[in-house]
PDB file of C-alpha atoms in Angstrom:
ATOM      1  CA  UNK H 873       0.000   0.000   0.000  1.00 52.00           C
ATOM      2  CA  UNK H 874       1.395   3.398  -0.944  1.00 57.00           C
ATOM      3  CA  UNK H 875       2.117   5.996   1.705  1.00 51.00           C
ATOM      4  CA  UNK H 876      -0.634   8.211   0.308  1.00 42.00           C
ATOM      5  CA  UNK H 877      -3.189   5.400   0.461  1.00 50.00           C
ATOM      6  CA  UNK H 878      -2.181   4.506   4.026  1.00 44.00           C
ATOM      7  CA  UNK H 879      -2.571   8.138   5.047  1.00 39.00           C
ATOM      8  CA  UNK H 880      -6.004   8.282   3.445  1.00 40.00           C
ATOM      9  CA  UNK H 881      -7.108   5.097   5.199  1.00 37.00           C
ATOM     10  CA  UNK H 882      -5.869   6.375   8.543  1.00 33.00           C
ATOM     11  CA  UNK H 883      -7.712   9.643   8.033  1.00 33.00           C
ATOM     12  CA  UNK H 884     -10.922   7.802   7.180  1.00 35.00           C
ATOM     13  CA  UNK H 885     -10.647   5.616  10.284  1.00 30.00           C
ATOM     14  CA  UNK H 886     -10.016   8.662  12.463  1.00 32.00           C
ATOM     15  CA  UNK H 887     -12.979  10.493  10.973  1.00 32.00           C
ATOM     16  CA  UNK H 888     -15.226   7.476  11.554  1.00 35.00           C
ATOM     17  CA  UNK H 889     -14.075   7.244  15.161  1.00 32.00           C
ATOM     18  CA  UNK H 890     -14.792  10.913  15.762  1.00 37.00           C
ATOM     19  CA  UNK H 891     -18.231  10.534  14.212  1.00 40.00           C
ATOM     20  CA  UNK H 892     -18.969   7.535  16.434  1.00 38.00           C
ATOM     21  CA  UNK H 893     -17.999   9.498  19.544  1.00 40.00           C
ATOM     22  CA  UNK H 894     -20.141  12.423  18.451  1.00 49.00           C
ATOM     23  CA  UNK H 895     -23.158  10.212  17.793  1.00 50.00           C
ATOM     24  CA  UNK H 896     -22.813   7.862  20.794  1.00 46.00           C
ATOM     25  CA  UNK H 897     -25.315   9.697  23.062  1.00 54.00           C
ATOM     26  CA  UNK H 898     -28.000   9.224  20.403  1.00 51.00           C
ATOM     27  CA  UNK H 899     -28.585   5.681  21.677  1.00 53.00           C
ATOM     28  CA  UNK H 900     -30.484   7.256  24.575  1.00 53.00           C
ATOM     29  CA  UNK H 901     -33.228   8.125  22.076  1.00 55.00           C
ATOM     30  CA  UNK H 902     -34.303   4.463  22.234  1.00 52.00           C
ATOM     31  CA  UNK H 903     -37.075   4.546  24.842  1.00 52.00           C
ATOM     32  CA  UNK H 904     -36.736   1.123  26.529  1.00 63.00           C
ATOM     33  CA  UNK H 905     -32.945   1.442  26.662  1.00 55.00           C
ATOM     34  CA  UNK H 906     -33.152   4.954  28.082  1.00 52.00           C
ATOM     35  CA  UNK H 907     -35.698   4.057  30.727  1.00 59.00           C
ATOM     36  CA  UNK H 908     -33.584   1.105  31.864  1.00 62.00           C
ATOM     37  CA  UNK H 909     -30.039   2.532  31.771  1.00 56.00           C
ATOM     38  CA  UNK H 910     -30.632   6.256  32.354  1.00 63.00           C
ATOM     39  CA  UNK H 911     -33.907   6.694  34.288  1.00 73.00           C
ATOM     40  CA  UNK H 912     -33.011  10.273  35.226  1.00 74.00           C
ATOM     41  CA  UNK H 913     -32.396  11.204  31.606  1.00 86.00           C
ATOM     42  CA  UNK H 914     -35.680   9.547  30.710  1.00 85.00           C
ATOM     43  CA  UNK H 915     -37.434  11.800  33.216  1.00 92.00           C
ATOM     44  CA  UNK H 916     -38.050   9.312  35.996  1.00 94.00           C
ATOM     45  CA  UNK H 917     -38.829  11.349  39.104  1.00 95.00           C
ATOM     46  CA  UNK H 918     -40.364  10.958  42.519  1.00 95.00           C
ATOM     47  CA  UNK H 919     -43.293   8.595  43.150  1.00 96.00           C
ATOM     48  CA  UNK H 920     -46.707  10.213  43.205  1.00 97.00           C
ATOM     49  CA  UNK H 921     -45.736  12.903  40.699  1.00 98.00           C
ATOM     50  CA  UNK H 922     -46.047  13.250  36.935  1.00 98.00           C
ATOM     51  CA  UNK H 923     -43.993  15.849  35.073  1.00 98.00           C
ATOM     52  CA  UNK H 924     -45.994  17.391  32.240  1.00 98.00           C
ATOM     53  CA  UNK H 925     -43.931  18.838  29.391  1.00 98.00           C
ATOM     54  CA  UNK H 926     -44.667  20.480  26.039  1.00 98.00           C
ATOM     55  CA  UNK H 927     -42.302  20.834  23.081  1.00 98.00           C
ATOM     56  CA  UNK H 928     -41.877  23.105  20.038  1.00 98.00           C
ATOM     57  CA  UNK H 929     -43.681  26.257  21.221  1.00 97.00           C
ATOM     58  CA  UNK H 930     -44.593  28.904  21.847  1.00 98.00           C
ATOM     59  CA  UNK H 931     -47.422  28.809  19.307  1.00 98.00           C
ATOM     60  CA  UNK H 932     -49.830  31.754  18.889  1.00 98.00           C
ATOM     61  CA  UNK H 933     -52.962  29.558  18.845  1.00 98.00           C
ATOM     62  CA  UNK H 934     -52.074  26.321  20.610  1.00 98.00           C
ATOM     63  CA  UNK H 935     -50.118  27.601  23.588  1.00 98.00           C
ATOM     64  CA  UNK H 936     -52.815  30.007  24.885  1.00 98.00           C
ATOM     65  CA  UNK H 937     -55.379  27.188  24.731  1.00 98.00           C
ATOM     66  CA  UNK H 938     -53.056  24.863  26.646  1.00 98.00           C
ATOM     67  CA  UNK H 939     -52.430  27.596  29.219  1.00 98.00           C
ATOM     68  CA  UNK H 940     -56.164  28.064  29.772  1.00 98.00           C
ATOM     69  CA  UNK H 941     -56.706  24.341  30.327  1.00 98.00           C
ATOM     70  CA  UNK H 942     -53.815  24.144  32.773  1.00 98.00           C
ATOM     71  CA  UNK H 943     -55.030  27.223  34.646  1.00 98.00           C
ATOM     72  CA  UNK H 944     -58.517  25.774  34.994  1.00 98.00           C
ATOM     73  CA  UNK H 945     -57.024  22.545  36.360  1.00 98.00           C
ATOM     74  CA  UNK H 946     -54.603  24.329  38.689  1.00 98.00           C
ATOM     75  CA  UNK H 947     -51.665  22.572  37.022  1.00 98.00           C
ATOM     76  CA  UNK H 948     -48.233  23.905  36.089  1.00 98.00           C
ATOM     77  CA  UNK H 949     -45.983  22.395  33.402  1.00 98.00           C
ATOM     78  CA  UNK H 950     -42.601  22.739  31.701  1.00 98.00           C
ATOM     79  CA  UNK H 951     -42.452  24.166  28.175  1.00 98.00           C
ATOM     80  CA  UNK H 952     -39.419  23.311  26.025  1.00 98.00           C
ATOM     81  CA  UNK H 953     -39.225  26.340  23.775  1.00 98.00           C
ATOM     82  CA  UNK H 954     -37.634  26.891  20.397  1.00 98.00           C
ATOM     83  CA  UNK H 955     -35.652  30.119  20.274  1.00 98.00           C
ATOM     84  CA  UNK H 956     -36.994  30.900  16.819  1.00 97.00           C
ATOM     85  CA  UNK H 957     -40.582  30.609  18.048  1.00 98.00           C
ATOM     86  CA  UNK H 958     -39.801  32.770  21.079  1.00 98.00           C
ATOM     87  CA  UNK H 959     -38.491  35.476  18.751  1.00 98.00           C
ATOM     88  CA  UNK H 960     -41.643  35.245  16.620  1.00 98.00           C
ATOM     89  CA  UNK H 961     -44.088  35.106  19.549  1.00 98.00           C
ATOM     90  CA  UNK H 962     -42.497  36.849  22.546  1.00 98.00           C
ATOM     91  CA  UNK H 963     -45.830  37.721  24.189  1.00 98.00           C
ATOM     92  CA  UNK H 964     -46.838  34.075  24.270  1.00 98.00           C
ATOM     93  CA  UNK H 965     -43.464  33.105  25.724  1.00 98.00           C
ATOM     94  CA  UNK H 966     -43.855  35.695  28.465  1.00 98.00           C
ATOM     95  CA  UNK H 967     -47.416  34.527  29.111  1.00 98.00           C
ATOM     96  CA  UNK H 968     -46.091  31.040  29.900  1.00 98.00           C
ATOM     97  CA  UNK H 969     -43.869  32.414  32.645  1.00 98.00           C
ATOM     98  CA  UNK H 970     -46.515  34.850  33.883  1.00 98.00           C
ATOM     99  CA  UNK H 971     -48.873  31.907  34.411  1.00 98.00           C
ATOM    100  CA  UNK H 972     -46.332  30.224  36.692  1.00 98.00           C
ATOM    101  CA  UNK H 973     -45.006  27.622  34.300  1.00 98.00           C
ATOM    102  CA  UNK H 974     -41.399  26.615  33.738  1.00 98.00           C
ATOM    103  CA  UNK H 975     -39.559  27.306  30.476  1.00 98.00           C
ATOM    104  CA  UNK H 976     -36.741  25.162  29.121  1.00 98.00           C
ATOM    105  CA  UNK H 977     -34.545  24.913  26.011  1.00 98.00           C
ATOM    106  CA  UNK H 978     -35.426  22.800  22.981  1.00 97.00           C
ATOM    107  CA  UNK H 979     -32.993  24.545  20.632  1.00 97.00           C
ATOM    108  CA  UNK H 980     -33.140  27.577  18.399  1.00 98.00           C
ATOM    109  CA  UNK H 981     -34.104  25.614  15.290  1.00 96.00           C
ATOM    110  CA  UNK H 982     -35.824  22.228  15.293  1.00 96.00           C
ATOM    111  CA  UNK H 983     -33.115  20.245  13.505  1.00 93.00           C
ATOM    112  CA  UNK H 984     -31.631  16.807  14.025  1.00 90.00           C
ATOM    113  CA  UNK H 985     -28.338  17.383  15.835  1.00 91.00           C
ATOM    114  CA  UNK H 986     -26.680  14.368  14.208  1.00 90.00           C
ATOM    115  CA  UNK H 987     -26.692  16.386  10.988  1.00 88.00           C
ATOM    116  CA  UNK H 988     -25.115  19.461  12.561  1.00 92.00           C
ATOM    117  CA  UNK H 989     -21.473  20.180  13.218  1.00 93.00           C
ATOM    118  CA  UNK H 990     -20.256  20.665  16.791  1.00 94.00           C
ATOM    119  CA  UNK H 991     -19.798  24.388  16.108  1.00 96.00           C
ATOM    120  CA  UNK H 992     -23.326  24.757  14.699  1.00 96.00           C
ATOM    121  CA  UNK H 993     -24.704  22.779  17.648  1.00 95.00           C
ATOM    122  CA  UNK H 994     -22.970  25.017  20.183  1.00 96.00           C
ATOM    123  CA  UNK H 995     -24.228  28.116  18.403  1.00 97.00           C
ATOM    124  CA  UNK H 996     -27.811  26.822  18.270  1.00 97.00           C
ATOM    125  CA  UNK H 997     -28.064  25.910  21.961  1.00 97.00           C
ATOM    126  CA  UNK H 998     -26.300  29.047  23.127  1.00 98.00           C
ATOM    127  CA  UNK H 999     -28.512  31.280  21.007  1.00 98.00           C
ATOM    128  CA  UNK H1000     -31.654  29.518  22.208  1.00 98.00           C
ATOM    129  CA  UNK H1001     -30.740  29.841  25.877  1.00 98.00           C
ATOM    130  CA  UNK H1002     -29.894  33.525  25.439  1.00 98.00           C
ATOM    131  CA  UNK H1003     -33.122  34.339  23.598  1.00 98.00           C
ATOM    132  CA  UNK H1004     -35.324  32.480  26.077  1.00 98.00           C
ATOM    133  CA  UNK H1005     -33.629  34.186  29.014  1.00 98.00           C
ATOM    134  CA  UNK H1006     -33.828  37.617  27.395  1.00 98.00           C
ATOM    135  CA  UNK H1007     -37.500  37.399  26.388  1.00 98.00           C
ATOM    136  CA  UNK H1008     -38.947  35.601  29.407  1.00 98.00           C
ATOM    137  CA  UNK H1009     -36.672  37.028  32.088  1.00 98.00           C
ATOM    138  CA  UNK H1010     -35.968  33.559  33.482  1.00 97.00           C
ATOM    139  CA  UNK H1011     -32.908  31.321  33.176  1.00 97.00           C
ATOM    140  CA  UNK H1012     -33.763  27.858  31.806  1.00 98.00           C
ATOM    141  CA  UNK H1013     -32.624  24.823  33.764  1.00 96.00           C
ATOM    142  CA  UNK H1014     -33.521  21.977  31.392  1.00 97.00           C
ATOM    143  CA  UNK H1015     -32.709  21.020  27.804  1.00 97.00           C
ATOM    144  CA  UNK H1016     -34.321  18.487  25.471  1.00 97.00           C
ATOM    145  CA  UNK H1017     -32.836  17.906  22.008  1.00 96.00           C
ATOM    146  CA  UNK H1018     -35.086  17.852  18.939  1.00 94.00           C
ATOM    147  CA  UNK H1019     -36.345  14.317  18.265  1.00 93.00           C
ATOM    148  CA  UNK H1020     -34.766  13.270  21.563  1.00 92.00           C
ATOM    149  CA  UNK H1021     -31.420  12.728  19.815  1.00 91.00           C
ATOM    150  CA  UNK H1022     -28.387  14.224  21.546  1.00 89.00           C
ATOM    151  CA  UNK H1023     -24.728  14.372  20.519  1.00 90.00           C
ATOM    152  CA  UNK H1024     -21.528  14.699  22.516  1.00 90.00           C
ATOM    153  CA  UNK H1025     -21.127  18.316  21.393  1.00 92.00           C
ATOM    154  CA  UNK H1026     -24.684  19.115  22.470  1.00 93.00           C
ATOM    155  CA  UNK H1027     -24.219  17.536  25.890  1.00 92.00           C
ATOM    156  CA  UNK H1028     -20.970  19.423  26.457  1.00 94.00           C
ATOM    157  CA  UNK H1029     -22.642  22.684  25.492  1.00 96.00           C
ATOM    158  CA  UNK H1030     -25.622  21.954  27.736  1.00 95.00           C
ATOM    159  CA  UNK H1031     -23.298  21.429  30.691  1.00 94.00           C
ATOM    160  CA  UNK H1032     -21.483  24.678  29.946  1.00 96.00           C
ATOM    161  CA  UNK H1033     -24.820  26.507  29.870  1.00 97.00           C
ATOM    162  CA  UNK H1034     -25.934  24.933  33.137  1.00 96.00           C
ATOM    163  CA  UNK H1035     -28.659  22.897  31.447  1.00 97.00           C
ATOM    164  CA  UNK H1036     -29.694  19.403  32.502  1.00 95.00           C
ATOM    165  CA  UNK H1037     -30.780  17.104  29.664  1.00 95.00           C
ATOM    166  CA  UNK H1038     -34.080  15.316  30.115  1.00 96.00           C
ATOM    167  CA  UNK H1039     -36.169  13.352  27.619  1.00 95.00           C
ATOM    168  CA  UNK H1040     -39.380  11.521  28.567  1.00 95.00           C
ATOM    169  CA  UNK H1041     -40.837   8.244  29.810  1.00 95.00           C
ATOM    170  CA  UNK H1042     -44.260   8.642  28.155  1.00 96.00           C
ATOM    171  CA  UNK H1043     -45.396  10.443  25.036  1.00 96.00           C
ATOM    172  CA  UNK H1044     -48.677  11.127  23.322  1.00 97.00           C
ATOM    173  CA  UNK H1045     -47.492  10.588  19.738  1.00 96.00           C
ATOM    174  CA  UNK H1046     -49.485  13.732  19.094  1.00 97.00           C
ATOM    175  CA  UNK H1047     -47.510  15.077  16.149  1.00 95.00           C
ATOM    176  CA  UNK H1048     -48.872  12.642  13.557  1.00 93.00           C
ATOM    177  CA  UNK H1049     -51.741  12.910  11.117  1.00 93.00           C
ATOM    178  CA  UNK H1050     -53.497   9.964  12.758  1.00 94.00           C
ATOM    179  CA  UNK H1051     -53.381  11.396  16.291  1.00 96.00           C
ATOM    180  CA  UNK H1052     -56.751  11.724  18.034  1.00 97.00           C
ATOM    181  CA  UNK H1053     -57.639  12.642  21.618  1.00 97.00           C
ATOM    182  CA  UNK H1054     -58.251   8.948  22.289  1.00 97.00           C
ATOM    183  CA  UNK H1055     -54.977   7.778  20.740  1.00 98.00           C
ATOM    184  CA  UNK H1056     -53.016  10.410  22.673  1.00 98.00           C
ATOM    185  CA  UNK H1057     -54.548   9.380  25.992  1.00 97.00           C
ATOM    186  CA  UNK H1058     -54.011   5.688  25.214  1.00 97.00           C
ATOM    187  CA  UNK H1059     -50.375   6.279  24.249  1.00 97.00           C
ATOM    188  CA  UNK H1060     -49.663   8.124  27.500  1.00 97.00           C
ATOM    189  CA  UNK H1061     -51.621   5.903  29.876  1.00 96.00           C
ATOM    190  CA  UNK H1062     -51.137   2.385  28.512  1.00 93.00           C
ATOM    191  CA  UNK H1063     -48.515   1.717  31.198  1.00 92.00           C
ATOM    192  CA  UNK H1064     -48.127   3.190  34.701  1.00 95.00           C
ATOM    193  CA  UNK H1065     -47.335   6.895  34.532  1.00 97.00           C
ATOM    194  CA  UNK H1066     -46.490   7.346  38.224  1.00 97.00           C
ATOM    195  CA  UNK H1067     -43.118   9.104  38.503  1.00 96.00           C
ATOM    196  CA  UNK H1068     -42.902   9.604  34.758  1.00 96.00           C
ATOM    197  CA  UNK H1069     -42.371  12.539  32.420  1.00 97.00           C
ATOM    198  CA  UNK H1070     -45.001  13.046  29.728  1.00 98.00           C
ATOM    199  CA  UNK H1071     -44.147  14.603  26.357  1.00 98.00           C
ATOM    200  CA  UNK H1072     -46.847  16.494  24.456  1.00 98.00           C
ATOM    201  CA  UNK H1073     -46.688  19.301  21.882  1.00 98.00           C
ATOM    202  CA  UNK H1074     -48.250  22.754  22.002  1.00 98.00           C
ATOM    203  CA  UNK H1075     -47.202  23.521  18.436  1.00 97.00           C
ATOM    204  CA  UNK H1076     -47.206  22.108  14.915  1.00 96.00           C
ATOM    205  CA  UNK H1077     -43.936  23.825  14.032  1.00 94.00           C
ATOM    206  CA  UNK H1078     -42.210  20.503  13.238  1.00 92.00           C
ATOM    207  CA  UNK H1079     -45.288  18.308  12.815  1.00 95.00           C
ATOM    208  CA  UNK H1080     -48.519  17.823  10.884  1.00 95.00           C
ATOM    209  CA  UNK H1081     -50.428  21.116  10.549  1.00 96.00           C
ATOM    210  CA  UNK H1082     -52.848  21.692  13.428  1.00 96.00           C
ATOM    211  CA  UNK H1083     -52.048  18.353  15.080  1.00 96.00           C
ATOM    212  CA  UNK H1084     -52.072  20.298  18.360  1.00 97.00           C
ATOM    213  CA  UNK H1085     -55.870  20.403  18.217  1.00 98.00           C
ATOM    214  CA  UNK H1086     -55.966  16.735  19.228  1.00 98.00           C
ATOM    215  CA  UNK H1087     -53.573  17.489  22.086  1.00 98.00           C
ATOM    216  CA  UNK H1088     -55.741  20.315  23.359  1.00 98.00           C
ATOM    217  CA  UNK H1089     -58.775  18.037  23.239  1.00 98.00           C
ATOM    218  CA  UNK H1090     -56.947  15.207  25.047  1.00 98.00           C
ATOM    219  CA  UNK H1091     -55.346  17.306  27.782  1.00 98.00           C
ATOM    220  CA  UNK H1092     -58.320  17.738  30.186  1.00 98.00           C
ATOM    221  CA  UNK H1093     -58.987  13.999  30.212  1.00 97.00           C
ATOM    222  CA  UNK H1094     -55.312  13.192  30.779  1.00 98.00           C
ATOM    223  CA  UNK H1095     -55.229  15.489  33.797  1.00 98.00           C
ATOM    224  CA  UNK H1096     -58.401  13.954  35.205  1.00 98.00           C
ATOM    225  CA  UNK H1097     -56.991  10.436  34.713  1.00 97.00           C
ATOM    226  CA  UNK H1098     -53.769  11.307  36.544  1.00 97.00           C
ATOM    227  CA  UNK H1099     -55.606  12.928  39.427  1.00 97.00           C
ATOM    228  CA  UNK H1100     -57.985   9.947  39.645  1.00 97.00           C
ATOM    229  CA  UNK H1101     -54.924   7.760  40.201  1.00 96.00           C
ATOM    230  CA  UNK H1102     -53.837   9.961  43.082  1.00 97.00           C
ATOM    231  CA  UNK H1103     -51.003  11.574  41.133  1.00 98.00           C
ATOM    232  CA  UNK H1104     -49.886  15.193  41.279  1.00 98.00           C
ATOM    233  CA  UNK H1105     -49.101  16.761  37.907  1.00 98.00           C
ATOM    234  CA  UNK H1106     -46.540  19.525  37.674  1.00 98.00           C
ATOM    235  CA  UNK H1107     -43.331  20.860  36.140  1.00 98.00           C
ATOM    236  CA  UNK H1108     -39.911  19.233  36.087  1.00 98.00           C
ATOM    237  CA  UNK H1109     -38.702  21.552  38.838  1.00 97.00           C
ATOM    238  CA  UNK H1110     -40.965  19.634  41.246  1.00 97.00           C
ATOM    239  CA  UNK H1111     -40.162  16.185  39.877  1.00 97.00           C
ATOM    240  CA  UNK H1112     -36.985  15.296  41.777  1.00 93.00           C
ATOM    241  CA  UNK H1113     -34.813  14.257  38.815  1.00 86.00           C
ATOM    242  CA  UNK H1114     -31.150  13.594  39.619  1.00 66.00           C
ATOM    243  CA  UNK H1115     -28.955  16.087  37.762  1.00 52.00           C
ATOM    244  CA  UNK H1116     -26.195  13.478  37.435  1.00 43.00           C
ATOM    245  CA  UNK H1117     -27.726  12.429  34.122  1.00 43.00           C
ATOM    246  CA  UNK H1118     -25.809  15.275  32.497  1.00 40.00           C
ATOM    247  CA  UNK H1119     -22.691  13.075  32.679  1.00 47.00           C
ATOM    248  CA  UNK H1120     -23.859  10.546  30.075  1.00 47.00           C
ATOM    249  CA  UNK H1121     -22.009  12.374  27.309  1.00 45.00           C
TER     250      UNK H1121
END
């Protein structure tokens, strides 16, 4: 083998190794694996409590409707905001905080981090955290990557920003065309939700147009079902998640 070919092979092996390291945290996106190996990252919290979370907002139509339902039920939640949406709808973002809810970082753009360079990833998370803090007047504590897929660069940046990564134990699959209030409730409640973190969406920014209507319709019944089981529903700040999960990357 020529020296040039050996150098090219070595470079390819090194590049593949770097890519594998960068992508390694993405395995946590697999629900059963995450819930078993990293319960804190999955959002497993204290018994008797359910953490209610919403992704991809704020949305000018969906978020106010969700806020009204939560206010009527006396429930607070955590909203994982997109920086771009906060810039477009600052009044809605501020309304979330004014109503006593918790805001967190979902990113500036809703893009798969595996397709972004480390530099672009750092810029996206940093920009999102800055915009959310500036507009809402609160400093986010939590971060959830788009699609639940993290990278090493994203986890390092989250740590530097003081953000704890958290995904979910239960989801409503409410972003699809086939989602209905019944299917959302069934998806969330088909296994015990005690101590879990529920993922819903108050936006159709990265989903089927107006899919949030099914979420809004399902939400009152979900809250009633949790309360009927003797469970408190609230934000992640009350959920008792161990912050050590930030070390997985």
